[in-house]
Structures are given as structure tokens and as C-alpha cells.
Coordinates of C-alpha atoms in Angstrom, one line a residue:
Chain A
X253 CA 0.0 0.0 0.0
X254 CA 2.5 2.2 -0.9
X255 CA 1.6 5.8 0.2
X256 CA 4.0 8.5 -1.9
X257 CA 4.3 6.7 -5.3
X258 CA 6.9 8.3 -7.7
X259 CA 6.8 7.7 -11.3
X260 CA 8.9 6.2 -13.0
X261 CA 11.3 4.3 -11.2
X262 CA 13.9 4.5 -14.0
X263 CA 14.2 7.8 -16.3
X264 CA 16.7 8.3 -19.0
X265 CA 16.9 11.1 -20.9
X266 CA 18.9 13.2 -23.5
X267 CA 21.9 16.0 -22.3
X268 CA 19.3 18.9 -22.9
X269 CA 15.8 17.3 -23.4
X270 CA 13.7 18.8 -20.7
X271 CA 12.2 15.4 -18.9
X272 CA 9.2 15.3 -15.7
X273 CA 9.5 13.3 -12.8
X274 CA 5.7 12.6 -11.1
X275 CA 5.1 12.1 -7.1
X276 CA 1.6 11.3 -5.9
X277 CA 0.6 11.1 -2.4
X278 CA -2.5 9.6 -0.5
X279 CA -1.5 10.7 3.1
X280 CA -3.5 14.2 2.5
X281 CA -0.5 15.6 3.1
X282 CA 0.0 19.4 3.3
X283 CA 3.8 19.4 2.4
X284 CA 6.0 17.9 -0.3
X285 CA 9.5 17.9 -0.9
X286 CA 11.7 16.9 -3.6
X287 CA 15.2 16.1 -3.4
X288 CA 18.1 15.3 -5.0
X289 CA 20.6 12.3 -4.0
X290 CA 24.0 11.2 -5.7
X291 CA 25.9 8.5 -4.4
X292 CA 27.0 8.4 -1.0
X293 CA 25.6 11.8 -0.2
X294 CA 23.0 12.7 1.8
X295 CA 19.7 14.0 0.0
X296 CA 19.9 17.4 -1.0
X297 CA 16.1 19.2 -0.6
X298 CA 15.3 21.2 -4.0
X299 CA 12.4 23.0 -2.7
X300 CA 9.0 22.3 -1.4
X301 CA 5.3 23.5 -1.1
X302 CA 3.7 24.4 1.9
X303 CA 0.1 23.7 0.5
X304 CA 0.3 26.1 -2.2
X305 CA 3.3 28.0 -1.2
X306 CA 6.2 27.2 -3.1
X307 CA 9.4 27.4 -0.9
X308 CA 12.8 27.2 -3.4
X309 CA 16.4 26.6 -1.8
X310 CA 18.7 29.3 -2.2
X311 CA 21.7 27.0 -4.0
X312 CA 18.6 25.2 -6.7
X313 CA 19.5 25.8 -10.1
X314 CA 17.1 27.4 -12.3
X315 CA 16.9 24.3 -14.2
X316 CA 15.0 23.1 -12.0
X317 CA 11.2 23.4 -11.6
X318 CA 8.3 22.0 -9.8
X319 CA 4.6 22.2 -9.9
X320 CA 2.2 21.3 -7.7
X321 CA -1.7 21.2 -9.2
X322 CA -3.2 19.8 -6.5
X323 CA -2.9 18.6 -3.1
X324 CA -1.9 15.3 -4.2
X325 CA 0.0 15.6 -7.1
X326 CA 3.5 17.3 -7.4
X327 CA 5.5 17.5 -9.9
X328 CA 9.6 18.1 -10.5
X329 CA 10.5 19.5 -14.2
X330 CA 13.9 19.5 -15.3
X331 CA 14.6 22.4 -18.2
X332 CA 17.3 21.3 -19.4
X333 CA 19.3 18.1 -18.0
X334 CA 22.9 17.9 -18.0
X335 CA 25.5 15.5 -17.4
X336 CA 25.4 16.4 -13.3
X337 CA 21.9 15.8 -13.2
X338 CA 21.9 12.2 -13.0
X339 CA 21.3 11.2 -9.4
X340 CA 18.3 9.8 -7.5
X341 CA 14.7 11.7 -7.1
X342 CA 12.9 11.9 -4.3
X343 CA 9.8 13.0 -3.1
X344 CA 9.0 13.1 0.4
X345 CA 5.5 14.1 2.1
X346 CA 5.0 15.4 6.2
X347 CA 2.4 16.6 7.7
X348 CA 3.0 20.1 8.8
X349 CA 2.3 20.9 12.5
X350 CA 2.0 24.8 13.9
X351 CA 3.8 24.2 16.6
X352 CA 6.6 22.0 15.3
X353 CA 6.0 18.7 16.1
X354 CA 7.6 15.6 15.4
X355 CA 6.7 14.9 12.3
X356 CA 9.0 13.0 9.9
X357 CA 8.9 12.5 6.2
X358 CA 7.9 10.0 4.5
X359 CA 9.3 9.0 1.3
X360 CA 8.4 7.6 -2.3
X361 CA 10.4 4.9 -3.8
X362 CA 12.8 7.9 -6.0
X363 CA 13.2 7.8 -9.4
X364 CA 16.7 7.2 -10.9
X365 CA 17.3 9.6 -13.5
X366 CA 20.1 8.5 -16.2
X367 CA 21.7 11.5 -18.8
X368 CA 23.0 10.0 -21.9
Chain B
X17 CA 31.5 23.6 10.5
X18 CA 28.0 21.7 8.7
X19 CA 25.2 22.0 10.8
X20 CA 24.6 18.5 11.2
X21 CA 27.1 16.5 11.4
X22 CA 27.7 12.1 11.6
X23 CA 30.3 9.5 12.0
X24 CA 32.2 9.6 8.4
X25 CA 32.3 5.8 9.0
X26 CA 32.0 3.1 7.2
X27 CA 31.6 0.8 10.6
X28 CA 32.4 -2.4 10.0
X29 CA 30.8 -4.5 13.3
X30 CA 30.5 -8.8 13.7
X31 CA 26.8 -9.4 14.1
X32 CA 25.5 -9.7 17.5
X33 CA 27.8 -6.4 18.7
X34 CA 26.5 -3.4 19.8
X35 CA 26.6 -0.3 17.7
X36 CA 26.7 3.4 18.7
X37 CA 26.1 6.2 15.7
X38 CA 26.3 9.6 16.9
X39 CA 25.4 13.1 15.4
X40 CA 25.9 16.6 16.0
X41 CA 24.0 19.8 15.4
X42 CA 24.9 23.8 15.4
X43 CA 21.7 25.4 16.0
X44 CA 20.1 25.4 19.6
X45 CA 17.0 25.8 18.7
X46 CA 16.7 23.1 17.2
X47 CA 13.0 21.1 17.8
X48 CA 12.8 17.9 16.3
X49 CA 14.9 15.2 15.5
X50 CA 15.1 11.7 13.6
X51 CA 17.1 8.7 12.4
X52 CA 16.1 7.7 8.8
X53 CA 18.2 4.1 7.5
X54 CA 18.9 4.2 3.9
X55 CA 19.7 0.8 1.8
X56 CA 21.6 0.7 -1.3
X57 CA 19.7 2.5 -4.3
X58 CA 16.4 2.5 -2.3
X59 CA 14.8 5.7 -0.5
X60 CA 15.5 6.4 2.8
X61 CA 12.8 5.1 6.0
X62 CA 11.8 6.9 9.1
X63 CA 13.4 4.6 11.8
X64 CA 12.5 6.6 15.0
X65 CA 11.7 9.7 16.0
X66 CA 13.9 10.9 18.8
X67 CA 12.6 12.6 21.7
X68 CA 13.7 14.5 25.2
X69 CA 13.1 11.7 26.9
X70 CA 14.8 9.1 24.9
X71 CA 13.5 6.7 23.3
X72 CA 13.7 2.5 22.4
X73 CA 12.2 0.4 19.6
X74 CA 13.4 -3.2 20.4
X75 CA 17.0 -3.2 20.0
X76 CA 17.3 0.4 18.7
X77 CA 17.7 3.2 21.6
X78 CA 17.4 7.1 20.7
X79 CA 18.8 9.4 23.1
X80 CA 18.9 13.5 23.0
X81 CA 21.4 15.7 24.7
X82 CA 20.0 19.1 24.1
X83 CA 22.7 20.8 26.1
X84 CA 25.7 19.3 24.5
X85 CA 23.6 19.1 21.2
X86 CA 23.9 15.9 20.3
X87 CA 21.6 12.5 19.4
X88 CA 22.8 9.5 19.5
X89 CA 21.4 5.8 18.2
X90 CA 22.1 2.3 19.9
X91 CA 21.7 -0.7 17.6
X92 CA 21.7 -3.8 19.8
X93 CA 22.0 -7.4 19.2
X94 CA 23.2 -6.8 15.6
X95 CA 21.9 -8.3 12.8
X96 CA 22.8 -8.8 8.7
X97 CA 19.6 -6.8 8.0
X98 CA 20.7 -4.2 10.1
X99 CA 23.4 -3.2 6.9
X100 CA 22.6 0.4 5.8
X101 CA 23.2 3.6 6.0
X102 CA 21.8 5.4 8.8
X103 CA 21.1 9.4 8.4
X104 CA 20.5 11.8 11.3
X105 CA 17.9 14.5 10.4
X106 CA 17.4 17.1 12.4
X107 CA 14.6 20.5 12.0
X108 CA 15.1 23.6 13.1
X109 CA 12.9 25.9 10.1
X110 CA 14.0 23.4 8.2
X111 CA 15.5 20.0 7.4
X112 CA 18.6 19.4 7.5
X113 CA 20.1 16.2 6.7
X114 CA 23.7 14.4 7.8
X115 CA 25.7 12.7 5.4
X116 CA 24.8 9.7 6.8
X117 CA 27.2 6.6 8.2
X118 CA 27.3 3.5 6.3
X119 CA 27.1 0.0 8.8
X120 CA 28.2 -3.4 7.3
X121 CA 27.4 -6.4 9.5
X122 CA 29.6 -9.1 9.0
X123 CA 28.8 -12.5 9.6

């Protein structure tokens, strides 16, 4: 019953051909990450939204989009891959509490994206 | 200095030992804290939550030092499975991941 499902599992893609990673959630989740991870690294968090609110990391490249349509649904775009965009995708989902709670993420499977 | 930090390892432990993984973090106000285990080419897993009080799961023990601003996780009884890498997360307005420490139980 998996709960964050990422699609696909396995992407490759063209140096330069602009290429869409999917993440769909059933946890009615108000907050979705993605992230990047390259071997033996920890993820690296690319943005997220905050319902709506779309919250970017200073160091993202501009390459790199997301959109989120609805509340379970978000999307990560990738303009123009290069060569040092192949690493593992992941989308994560938590529930966001006001006052800060413990409240962990939880994960989709990642999509491994490939640049040839 | 990274705000969170880990054990570079790789630990290389006989199964059955005991296993200590320790982390670091730079900002005080710092509220919550977790241990996520990673396996090869898969997507990392919550493995506990650590609170104020410490915590245990079986053979896994979570402990938090607020004042010297460090968690720590106990891995009892050691087994094959228990092969991974384990990443300390911690949130302060955000997350902020370590880099993780690799553990290989040997046979």
C-alpha cells in the first residue's frame, strides 16, 4: 500500500531534453518535498510547497522546476538536463504541524534519472 | 563547520555487537529530531523519531542531549539486516540532513 508513489522508477533522458518526474501522495499531506541524491551523499532538498506555497532553496539551479496542481500531485521539471543531473529523485511528504511537532517525512520509492 | 554532522564511517561491526552512531548539530533551537536508514539504491525510512526523553524500539535506543547538542542511536543485538546507512535528520525551520554513516554487518 504504498503511500507516496513516484513515477517512474527508471528515467533516461537526453543532455538537454527537458524530462518530468511525477510524485503522488494519499496521506492528505500538506507538504511535499523533492530532493536530490547522488551516491554516498545525503539528500539534497530542491524545494517544497507548503500547501500552495512554493518554498525554493537558495543554491537550486534554475533548471529546475516544480509544480504542484493539487494537493496530491507534485511535480519536479527538469529544463534542461545535464550531465550532473543524473542522481536519484525523491519526493517526500509530512504533515506540517504549527507548533513543530515531530513529524518526519515519508518517502516515495525515488526515481533514478540516467543522462546520456 | 555543517550543521549536522555524523560519524564519516564506514563501521564495519560482527553481528551480534553493539553499535553506537552519533550526530551533531549547530543550531540550539533546534525542535525535532530523527534517524532515517537508507539501503543501497532504495529511498530512505523513518526509523524513529527521537525525543527528550529518549526513546527505544526493540534493540534500537534514541537518546537527545540538548545541552551538548547531540543524538545519538544504539543498535543492539546486531543483525545482517541491520546493513545500511543510517542518516540523522534534524529541524530547526527546516531539514537538515547528515551525510549519513554506512554500517556493514559481517557474519
Amino acid at each position: 500500500d504504498a503511500m507516496v508513489i513516484q513515477n517512474p522508477r527508471y528515467q533516461v533522458t537526453q543532455f538537454g531534453k527537458p524530462v518530468t518526474l511525477s510524485c503522488s501522495q494519499t496521506l492528505n499531506h500538506n507538504v511535499m518535498y523533492w530532493y536530490q541524491q547522488k551516491s554516498s551523499q545525503a539528500p539534497k532538498l530542491l524545494f517544497h510547497y507548503y500547501d500552495k506555497d512554493f518554498n525554493n532553496e537558495a543554491d537550486t539551479p534554475d533548471n529546475f522546476q516544480s509544480r504542484r496542481p493539487n494537493t496530491s500531485f507534485c511535480f519536479l521539471d527538469i529544463r534542461s538536463p545535464g550531465l550532473g543531473d543524473a542522481a536519484m529523485y525523491l519526493c517526500a511528504t509530512s504533515r506540517a504541524i504549527p507548533d513543530g511537532d515531530n513529524q518526519p517525512q515519508h518517502f516515495g520509492d525515488g526515481t533514478r534519472l540516467s543522462i546520456l | 563547520r555543517k550543521e549536522v554532522e555524523q560519524d564519516p564511517g564506514p563501521f564495519n561491526v560482527p553481528e551480534g555487537a553493539t553499535v553506537a552512531f552519533n550526530c551533531t548539530y549547530s543550531n540550539s533551537a533546534s525542535q525535532s529530531f530523527f534517524w532515517y536508514r537508507q539501503d543501497c539504491r532504495k529511498e530512505p525510512k523513518l526509523l524513529m523519531s527521537v525525543y527528550s526523553s529518549g526513546n527505544e524500539d526493540g534493540r534500537f535506543t534514541a537518546q537527545l542531549n540538548r545541552a551538548s547538542q547531540y543524538i545519538s542511536l544504539l543498535i543492539r543485538d546486531s543483525k545482517l539486516s541491520d546493513s545500511a546507512t543510517y542518516l540523522c535528520v534534524v529541524r530547526d525551520y527546516q531539514l537538515i540532513w547528515g551525510a549519513g554513516t554506512k554500517l556493514i554487518i559481517k557474519p
